[in-house]
Coordinates of C-alpha atoms and ligand atoms in Angstrom, one line a residue:
M122 CA 114.2 107.7 123.7
E123 CA 116.2 110.3 121.8
L124 CA 115.9 109.5 118.0
N125 CA 118.5 112.0 116.8
I126 CA 116.9 112.5 113.4
R127 CA 116.5 116.3 113.6
G128 CA 117.5 117.9 110.3
R129 CA 117.1 114.8 108.2
S130 CA 114.8 114.7 105.2
A131 CA 111.9 112.3 104.3
L132 CA 109.6 111.7 101.4
V133 CA 106.2 110.1 102.4
T134 CA 103.8 108.9 99.7
G135 CA 100.0 109.0 100.3
A136 CA 100.7 111.8 102.8
S137 CA 97.6 113.9 102.2
Q138 CA 95.5 112.1 104.7
G139 CA 95.2 109.1 107.0
I140 CA 98.3 107.2 108.1
G141 CA 100.6 109.0 105.6
K142 CA 99.7 112.4 107.1
E143 CA 100.3 111.0 110.6
I144 CA 103.6 109.6 109.5
A145 CA 104.6 113.0 108.1
S146 CA 103.5 114.6 111.4
G147 CA 105.4 112.1 113.5
L148 CA 108.6 112.6 111.5
A149 CA 108.2 116.4 111.6
R150 CA 107.8 116.2 115.4
E151 CA 111.3 114.7 115.5
G152 CA 112.6 117.6 113.4
V153 CA 112.7 115.9 110.0
N154 CA 111.9 118.0 106.9
V155 CA 109.1 116.2 105.0
A156 CA 108.1 116.1 101.4
L157 CA 104.4 115.0 101.1
L158 CA 103.5 113.1 97.9
A159 CA 99.9 112.3 96.6
R160 CA 98.0 113.1 93.4
N161 CA 95.6 115.8 94.6
R162 CA 97.6 119.0 94.9
E163 CA 94.9 121.0 96.7
K164 CA 94.5 118.4 99.4
L165 CA 98.2 118.1 99.8
E166 CA 98.6 121.8 100.2
A167 CA 95.9 121.9 102.8
T168 CA 97.6 119.1 104.7
A169 CA 101.0 120.9 104.5
R170 CA 99.4 124.1 105.9
A171 CA 97.9 122.2 108.8
L172 CA 101.3 120.4 109.5
Q173 CA 103.3 123.6 109.1
A174 CA 101.1 125.3 111.8
E175 CA 102.3 122.6 114.2
H176 CA 105.9 121.9 113.2
D177 CA 108.9 124.1 112.6
V178 CA 110.4 122.1 109.8
S179 CA 110.3 122.4 106.0
F180 CA 107.4 120.8 104.1
E181 CA 107.3 120.3 100.3
C182 CA 104.2 119.2 98.3
L183 CA 104.7 116.8 95.4
A184 CA 101.6 116.3 93.4
A185 CA 102.5 113.0 91.6
D186 CA 101.1 109.6 90.8
V187 CA 103.1 106.6 91.9
T188 CA 101.8 104.5 89.0
D189 CA 103.5 106.8 86.6
A190 CA 107.4 106.7 86.4
E191 CA 107.7 110.1 84.7
S192 CA 105.5 111.7 87.3
I193 CA 107.7 110.4 90.1
Q194 CA 110.9 111.5 88.2
R195 CA 109.5 115.0 87.8
A196 CA 108.6 115.2 91.5
L197 CA 112.0 114.0 92.6
A198 CA 113.7 116.4 90.2
T199 CA 111.8 119.3 91.8
L200 CA 112.7 118.0 95.3
A201 CA 116.4 117.7 94.5
N202 CA 116.5 121.5 93.9
K203 CA 115.2 122.3 97.4
Q204 CA 117.9 123.0 99.9
A205 CA 116.5 120.8 102.7
F206 CA 116.0 117.8 100.4
G207 CA 119.0 117.5 98.1
T208 CA 119.9 114.3 100.0
L209 CA 117.0 112.1 101.1
N210 CA 117.4 110.1 104.3
I211 CA 114.0 108.5 104.6
L212 CA 111.6 107.2 102.0
V213 CA 108.2 106.0 103.2
H214 CA 105.9 104.3 100.7
N215 CA 102.5 104.4 102.2
A216 CA 100.2 105.1 99.2
G217 CA 97.6 102.5 98.7
V218 CA 94.2 102.0 97.1
P219 CA 91.5 101.8 99.8
A220 CA 89.2 98.8 99.9
T221 CA 86.0 100.7 99.5
R222 CA 83.8 97.8 98.3
P223 CA 82.8 94.6 100.1
D224 CA 82.2 92.6 96.9
S225 CA 84.5 89.7 95.9
Q226 CA 87.6 91.0 94.3
L227 CA 87.8 87.8 92.2
F228 CA 85.2 89.4 90.0
W229 CA 86.8 92.8 89.7
Q230 CA 87.9 94.0 86.3
D231 CA 91.5 93.6 85.3
S232 CA 92.0 97.4 85.5
E233 CA 90.8 97.3 89.1
W234 CA 93.2 94.4 90.0
R235 CA 96.1 96.2 88.3
E236 CA 95.5 99.5 90.1
V237 CA 95.9 97.9 93.5
I238 CA 99.3 96.4 92.5
E239 CA 100.4 99.4 90.5
V240 CA 100.0 101.7 93.5
K241 CA 101.1 99.5 96.4
T242 CA 103.7 97.2 94.9
L243 CA 105.1 98.6 91.7
G244 CA 104.7 102.1 93.2
A245 CA 107.2 101.2 95.9
L246 CA 109.6 99.9 93.4
R247 CA 109.3 102.9 91.0
L248 CA 109.8 105.2 94.0
A249 CA 112.9 103.3 95.2
R250 CA 114.4 103.2 91.7
A251 CA 113.9 106.9 91.2
A252 CA 114.9 108.1 94.7
L253 CA 118.0 105.9 95.1
P254 CA 120.5 108.3 93.5
M255 CA 119.3 111.0 96.0
M256 CA 119.4 108.8 99.0
A257 CA 122.0 109.1 101.8
K258 CA 124.7 106.4 101.7
D259 CA 126.2 107.2 105.1
G260 CA 124.1 104.7 107.1
S261 CA 121.1 107.0 107.6
G262 CA 119.3 105.8 104.5
R263 CA 115.9 104.2 105.3
I264 CA 113.2 102.8 103.1
I265 CA 110.0 101.9 104.9
N266 CA 107.1 100.3 103.2
I267 CA 103.6 100.3 104.7
T268 CA 102.0 97.0 103.8
G269 CA 99.0 95.4 105.6
A270 CA 97.8 92.4 107.5
T271 CA 96.0 91.2 104.3
G272 CA 99.5 90.3 103.0
V273 CA 100.0 87.9 105.9
A274 CA 96.6 86.2 106.3
V275 CA 93.3 85.9 104.5
L276 CA 91.2 89.0 105.3
K277 CA 88.1 89.2 103.1
P278 CA 87.5 90.9 100.7
G279 CA 91.2 91.8 100.3
L280 CA 92.3 89.4 97.6
L281 CA 94.2 92.0 95.6
H282 CA 95.2 94.0 98.6
G283 CA 96.6 90.8 100.1
A284 CA 98.5 89.9 97.0
A285 CA 99.9 93.4 96.6
N286 CA 101.0 93.5 100.3
A287 CA 102.5 90.1 100.3
A288 CA 104.5 91.0 97.1
L289 CA 105.7 94.2 98.7
M290 CA 106.9 92.3 101.8
Q291 CA 108.9 90.0 99.5
A292 CA 110.3 93.0 97.6
T293 CA 111.2 94.6 101.0
G294 CA 113.4 91.6 101.9
Y295 CA 114.9 91.6 98.4
L296 CA 115.7 95.3 98.5
A297 CA 117.1 95.0 102.0
S298 CA 119.6 92.6 100.7
E299 CA 120.4 94.6 97.5
L300 CA 120.8 98.0 99.2
A301 CA 122.7 96.8 102.3
S302 CA 126.0 97.6 100.4
Q303 CA 124.8 101.2 100.2
R304 CA 124.1 101.2 103.9
I305 CA 120.3 101.7 103.3
T306 CA 118.0 99.6 105.5
V307 CA 114.6 98.5 104.1
N308 CA 111.8 97.4 106.3
A309 CA 108.0 96.9 106.1
I310 CA 105.4 97.9 108.7
V311 CA 102.3 95.6 108.6
P312 CA 99.3 97.5 110.1
G313 CA 96.0 95.7 111.0
L314 CA 92.9 97.8 111.4
V315 CA 93.7 101.5 111.8
A316 CA 91.5 104.4 112.9
T317 CA 91.9 106.6 109.8
E318 CA 89.3 109.1 108.6
N319 CA 88.1 106.6 106.0
R320 CA 87.9 103.7 108.5
R321 CA 85.9 105.9 110.8
K322 CA 83.4 106.6 108.0
W323 CA 83.3 102.8 107.2
L324 CA 82.6 102.0 110.8
Q325 CA 79.7 104.6 110.9
G326 CA 78.2 102.9 107.8
I327 CA 78.4 99.4 109.4
A328 CA 77.0 100.7 112.7
A329 CA 74.1 102.5 111.0
N330 CA 73.2 99.4 108.9
G331 CA 73.3 97.3 112.0
G332 CA 71.4 99.8 114.2
R333 CA 74.1 99.8 116.8
A334 CA 76.4 102.4 118.3
P335 CA 79.9 102.7 116.5
E336 CA 81.7 101.8 119.7
E337 CA 79.7 98.6 120.2
T338 CA 80.0 97.8 116.5
L339 CA 83.8 98.3 116.7
A340 CA 84.1 96.0 119.7
A341 CA 82.1 93.3 117.9
L342 CA 84.3 93.7 114.8
C343 CA 87.5 93.4 116.7
K344 CA 86.2 90.3 118.4
D345 CA 85.1 88.9 115.1
L346 CA 88.5 89.6 113.5
G347 CA 90.3 88.1 116.5
I348 CA 92.3 91.2 117.4
A349 CA 93.9 90.1 120.6
L350 CA 94.0 93.6 122.1
G351 CA 90.3 94.1 121.3
R352 CA 90.7 97.5 119.6
W353 CA 91.9 99.1 116.4
A354 CA 95.2 101.0 116.1
Q355 CA 95.6 104.7 116.5
M356 CA 97.4 106.2 113.4
S357 CA 100.1 107.4 115.8
E358 CA 100.9 103.8 116.7
V359 CA 102.0 103.2 113.1
A360 CA 103.7 106.6 112.8
D361 CA 105.8 106.0 116.0
L362 CA 107.3 102.8 114.5
V363 CA 108.2 104.7 111.3
A364 CA 110.0 107.3 113.3
F365 CA 111.9 104.6 115.3
L366 CA 112.8 102.7 112.1
A367 CA 114.0 106.0 110.5
S368 CA 116.4 106.6 113.4
D369 CA 119.9 105.4 114.1
R370 CA 118.3 103.4 117.0
A371 CA 117.1 101.0 114.3
S372 CA 120.4 100.8 112.4
Y373 CA 120.7 97.0 112.6
I374 CA 117.1 96.3 111.6
T375 CA 116.7 95.5 107.9
G376 CA 114.4 93.2 105.9
A377 CA 112.0 93.1 108.8
K378 CA 108.2 92.9 108.4
I379 CA 106.9 94.3 111.7
P380 CA 103.2 93.9 112.6
V381 CA 101.3 96.8 114.3
D382 CA 98.1 94.9 114.5
G383 CA 97.1 94.3 118.2
G384 CA 97.6 90.6 117.6
L385 CA 95.2 90.4 114.6
T386 CA 97.5 88.1 112.6
L387 CA 98.2 85.9 115.7
N388 CA 94.6 84.8 115.6
M389 CA 93.2 85.6 112.2
R390 CA 89.7 84.3 111.8
G391 CA 88.7 85.9 108.5
R392 CA 85.2 87.4 108.1
Ligands
NAP78 N1 93.5 102.1 107.2 C1 93.8 100.9 107.5 O1 93.1 100.2 108.4 C2 95.0 100.1 107.0 C3 95.3 98.8 107.4 C4 96.4 98.2 106.9 C5 97.2 98.8 105.9 N2 96.9 100.1 105.5 C6 97.8 100.7 104.5 O2 98.2 101.9 105.0 C7 98.4 102.8 103.9 C8 97.6 104.1 104.2 O3 96.3 103.8 104.4 P1 95.1 104.9 104.7 O4 93.9 104.1 105.1 O5 95.7 106.0 105.5 O6 94.9 105.4 103.2 P2 93.9 106.5 102.6 O7 93.3 107.3 103.6 O8 93.1 105.8 101.6 O9 95.0 107.5 101.8 C9 95.6 107.0 100.7 C10 96.7 108.0 100.3 O10 97.4 107.6 99.2 C11 97.3 108.5 98.1 N3 97.3 107.9 96.8 C12 96.4 106.9 96.4 N4 96.8 106.6 95.1 C13 97.9 107.2 94.8 C14 98.7 107.3 93.6 N5 98.4 106.6 92.5 N6 99.8 108.1 93.6 C15 100.1 108.8 94.7 N7 99.4 108.8 95.9 C16 98.3 108.0 95.9 C17 96.0 109.3 98.4 O11 96.0 110.6 97.9 P3 95.5 111.0 96.4 O12 94.2 110.2 96.2 O13 95.3 112.4 96.3 O14 96.5 110.5 95.5 C18 96.1 109.4 99.9 O15 97.0 110.4 100.3 C19 97.9 102.1 102.6 O16 99.0 101.6 101.9 C20 97.0 101.0 103.2 O17 97.0 99.9 102.4 C21 95.8 100.7 106.0

């Protein structure tokens, strides 16, 4: 399927690694110029170099914090001066706080609760607010929020991740309605378990603790979680949907919350 998005521009948050990097790569493969946003500049620049070696489009690195409105404003002001990015067609909010601890989030500190919501939910709103003046109003404007299955069903220990994702899905619908008059579509992608670098390390840890091979551990985990397809997602399976939603092929899709979870939320069993 020809997506016809060559020459458009995108900003992807949380783009230094994991799903965000893959989203940036997937858009670049379609000829989109991509601004990569995350806090750690060195890591961002290393990611941009790696992507530039593979794709003949423009990459910009924006070292910024989505919890800080001024930091976002500065990043966007820098971007607005770059030739390929004066108008922004595609805004992907993917940054999130990884769930690195298995303990009950009910007993987390307020500051830890706030961080999850500040990055995922309020980060998306800050970004949309700041980027809107730069966004294309010709029907090519796209806002795509990466949420997560914890926002649809209970998946322990993701109490705060679930609340932040559910709130972002609600906000996605709201923004879809509000921005329709500016011909901007707003959608959410809802991944399940995705084979990121961090998730691979997490799996190695569980496998080592259980004295089983990672493949065997993963198969048992997928069964335990009730993932109908019996496997986790490749990052490209999320990135491909971003590219499709970013294209004119998806021009009539707005306010949607689309799972990429192998059936996880069809049959959520919790853990
Ligand atoms: N992996 C999964 O299985 C899975 C499943 C469902 C949903 N998701 C969602 O998919 C998204 C990506 O997940 P991932 O596993 O690829 O994430 P990851 O590997 O933890 O990467 C997170 C990215 O976000 C950036 N980031 C974190 N806090 C930030 C902040 N305050 N401001 C700007 N950037 C920030 C990080 O860079 P810096 O630290 O340098 O800022 C990094 O680039 C997340 O929203 C996550 O909730 C993931």
